[in-house]
C-alpha positions as semicolon CSV with decimal commas, in nm:
position;residue;x (nm);y (nm);z (nm)
1;M;0,000;0,000;0,000
2;I;0,107;0,358;-0,066
3;P;0,166;0,544;0,266
4;G;-0,102;0,801;0,349
5;A;0,133;1,099;0,344
6;T;0,271;0,995;0,005
7;A;-0,079;0,947;-0,135
8;A;-0,185;1,291;-0,011
9;S;0,122;1,455;-0,163
10;F;0,065;1,281;-0,495
11;L;-0,301;1,386;-0,495
12;L;-0,201;1,749;-0,440
13;V;0,051;1,738;-0,726
14;V;-0,206;1,582;-0,960
15;V;-0,469;1,844;-0,876
16;L;-0,220;2,128;-0,928
17;G;-0,119;1,975;-1,260
18;A;-0,483;1,945;-1,368
19;M;-0,539;2,311;-1,279
20;S;-0,273;2,430;-1,523
21;P;-0,420;2,581;-1,842
22;G;-0,426;2,337;-2,131
23;P;-0,652;2,139;-2,365
24;D;-0,831;1,954;-2,082
25;F;-0,915;2,281;-1,906
26;V;-1,052;2,436;-2,226
27;V;-1,259;2,128;-2,318
28;V;-1,424;2,110;-1,974
29;T;-1,493;2,484;-1,973
30;R;-1,652;2,481;-2,317
31;S;-1,848;2,163;-2,240
32;S;-1,988;2,334;-1,931
33;L;-2,081;2,639;-2,138
34;T;-2,251;2,445;-2,415
35;G;-2,412;2,166;-2,214
36;G;-2,424;2,281;-1,854
37;R;-2,276;2,129;-1,541
38;R;-2,369;1,776;-1,642
39;A;-2,176;1,798;-1,969
40;G;-1,881;1,964;-1,795
41;I;-1,866;1,690;-1,533
42;A;-1,893;1,427;-1,808
43;A;-1,601;1,584;-1,994
44;G;-1,401;1,585;-1,670
45;A;-1,486;1,219;-1,614
46;G;-1,363;1,139;-1,964
47;I;-1,035;1,319;-1,897
48;A;-0,999;1,134;-1,565
49;L;-1,054;0,801;-1,739
50;G;-0,784;0,899;-1,987
51;V;-0,547;0,972;-1,697
52;F;-0,629;0,633;-1,545
53;A;-0,561;0,462;-1,877
54;W;-0,223;0,636;-1,915
55;V;-0,110;0,541;-1,563
56;V;-0,223;0,181;-1,617
57;A;-0,026;0,184;-1,944
58;I;0,276;0,299;-1,745
59;A;0,224;0,016;-1,495
60;F;0,242;-0,236;-1,778
61;G;0,522;-0,061;-1,968
62;V;0,313;0,048;-2,268
63;A;0,361;0,421;-2,210
64;A;0,737;0,375;-2,182
65;V;0,741;0,216;-2,528
66;L;0,539;0,507;-2,666
67;A;0,771;0,764;-2,508
68;A;1,077;0,581;-2,642
69;S;0,943;0,549;-2,997
70;A;0,974;0,876;-3,185
71;V;0,743;0,754;-3,462
72;A;0,466;0,633;-3,230
73;F;0,491;0,947;-3,019
74;S;0,470;1,169;-3,326
75;V;0,170;0,983;-3,469
76;V;-0,030;1,010;-3,146
77;K;0,077;1,372;-3,103
78;L;-0,031;1,474;-3,454
79;V;-0,365;1,295;-3,423
80;G;-0,423;1,472;-3,092
81;A;-0,326;1,807;-3,244
82;A;-0,569;1,752;-3,531
83;Y;-0,846;1,669;-3,283
84;L;-0,787;1,991;-3,090
85;V;-0,798;2,192;-3,411
86;F;-1,120;2,010;-3,504
87;L;-1,282;2,110;-3,174
88;G;-1,165;2,468;-3,220
89;V;-1,305;2,486;-3,571
90;K;-1,638;2,350;-3,441
91;A;-1,649;2,640;-3,196
92;W;-1,571;2,887;-3,474
93;L;-1,848;2,742;-3,690
94;A;-2,093;2,784;-3,403
95;V;-1,989;3,150;-3,382
96;R;-2,033;3,193;-3,757
97;R;-2,378;3,033;-3,755
98;G;-2,481;3,246;-3,460
99;E;-2,641;2,957;-3,269
100;Y;-2,689;3,163;-2,954
101;R;-2,999;3,267;-2,764
102;D;-3,045;3,428;-2,425
103;L;-3,145;3,222;-2,123
104;G;-3,505;3,108;-2,140
105;D;-3,537;3,137;-2,517
106;T;-3,701;2,815;-2,637
107;R;-3,530;2,850;-2,972
108;A;-3,189;2,795;-2,815
109;A;-2,961;2,552;-2,994
110;M;-2,949;2,191;-2,875
111;P;-2,711;2,172;-2,575
112;L;-2,408;1,944;-2,577
113;K;-2,503;1,598;-2,453
114;A;-2,313;1,440;-2,163
115;G;-2,208;1,142;-2,379
116;A;-2,055;1,368;-2,643
117;A;-1,879;1,572;-2,374
118;F;-1,740;1,253;-2,219
119;R;-1,600;1,143;-2,556
120;Q;-1,440;1,483;-2,612
121;G;-1,276;1,461;-2,270
122;I;-1,133;1,113;-2,309
123;F;-1,013;1,167;-2,667
124;T;-0,845;1,496;-2,574
125;N;-0,652;1,323;-2,297
126;L;-0,572;0,991;-2,465
127;L;-0,447;1,167;-2,779
128;N;-0,200;1,372;-2,578
129;P;0,117;1,160;-2,535
130;K;0,267;1,431;-2,316
131;V;0,035;1,307;-2,041
132;A;0,222;0,976;-2,056
133;V;0,558;1,155;-2,039
134;Y;0,436;1,365;-1,746
135;F;0,331;1,064;-1,540
136;L;0,640;0,865;-1,643
137;A;0,846;1,139;-1,481
138;L;0,612;1,190;-1,184
139;L;0,534;0,836;-1,066
140;P;0,889;0,733;-0,969
141;Q;0,895;1,025;-0,724
142;F;0,609;0,869;-0,528
143;L;0,670;0,498;-0,568
144;P;0,886;0,320;-0,309
145;A;1,201;0,148;-0,429
146;G;1,099;-0,161;-0,626
147;G;0,738;-0,044;-0,635
148;S;0,491;-0,306;-0,750
149;T;0,232;-0,289;-1,027
150;L;-0,038;-0,282;-0,758
151;Q;0,113;0,030;-0,604
152;T;0,124;0,195;-0,947
153;L;-0,244;0,113;-0,989
154;E;-0,311;0,270;-0,649
155;L;-0,152;0,589;-0,777
156;A;-0,364;0,557;-1,092
157;A;-0,678;0,556;-0,877
158;I;-0,552;0,860;-0,683
159;A;-0,469;1,045;-1,007
160;T;-0,816;0,968;-1,141
161;A;-0,981;1,091;-0,822
162;G;-0,778;1,412;-0,820
163;T;-0,858;1,483;-1,184
164;V;-1,230;1,424;-1,129
165;L;-1,222;1,645;-0,819
166;W;-1,075;1,943;-1,000
167;F;-1,276;1,924;-1,320
168;C;-1,604;1,865;-1,136
169;A;-1,529;2,178;-0,932
170;L;-1,457;2,369;-1,254
171;A;-1,781;2,249;-1,414
172;L;-1,979;2,346;-1,105
173;V;-1,828;2,696;-1,100
174;V;-1,906;2,753;-1,468
175;G;-2,254;2,607;-1,411
176;A;-2,313;2,843;-1,117
177;L;-2,251;3,134;-1,354
178;K;-2,498;2,993;-1,606
179;R;-2,712;3,306;-1,620
180;F;-2,414;3,522;-1,713
181;F;-2,271;3,272;-1,961
182;S;-2,614;3,210;-2,116
183;N;-2,623;3,562;-2,255
184;G;-2,599;3,522;-2,632
185;R;-2,329;3,784;-2,681
186;V;-2,118;3,651;-2,396
187;R;-2,144;3,293;-2,525
188;R;-2,051;3,399;-2,874
189;G;-1,745;3,585;-2,750
190;L;-1,639;3,294;-2,529
191;D;-1,678;3,042;-2,810
192;A;-1,465;3,263;-3,034
193;V;-1,195;3,284;-2,767
194;L;-1,207;2,916;-2,664
195;G;-1,215;2,803;-3,027
196;S;-0,906;3,012;-3,097
197;V;-0,733;2,871;-2,790
198;L;-0,807;2,513;-2,900
199;V;-0,675;2,576;-3,251
200;A;-0,365;2,747;-3,108
201;L;-0,304;2,457;-2,868
202;G;-0,347;2,207;-3,152
203;L;-0,094;2,392;-3,369
204;K;0,143;2,426;-3,074
205;V;0,124;2,051;-3,005
206;A;0,182;1,975;-3,374
207;V;0,503;2,177;-3,401
208;E;0,647;2,091;-3,060
209;T;0,926;1,837;-3,032
210;A;0,881;1,544;-2,795
């Protein structure tokens, strides 16, 4: 078992890492804007499942192979970059079509479904090989010498819990400001900004070296 103090320290590091601005943050924020708290939480759950999958891959050595293979790393990275650009372009198209109505308008566009938000979250995370590199560097700092696969899986559960904790909190905050964000002009401006951020992140990922 992982000692309690070590588990608490690892949880804090994971939460702080999740709080840093990046694709996951933008996806949860936009999901919360377009589908409400439920969609935002679903996107966060998808991201958390992606984190769990990466740490499990580390436990079984798969992530290490990916990090060591320049070709495999580049393929996953470019697919992930393309997906971020795709999400950004979707936001831009929504701005262009003007699919915005004020709160209470029955003609409002169909909100983002929780299932779609979940898929966006998990794809955004799984298609980012830098998550694997991050945890490959982080886990050894918290595993005892000769740490077992079971202990790595314990850390995977903690990482998943920390990720869910932060992104659920983010979704709830955005949801609490629903009335402000439901203003058509505000939503349109936010979609333009978030779409641009997603495209910029996708291009940044594409040109970055491993």
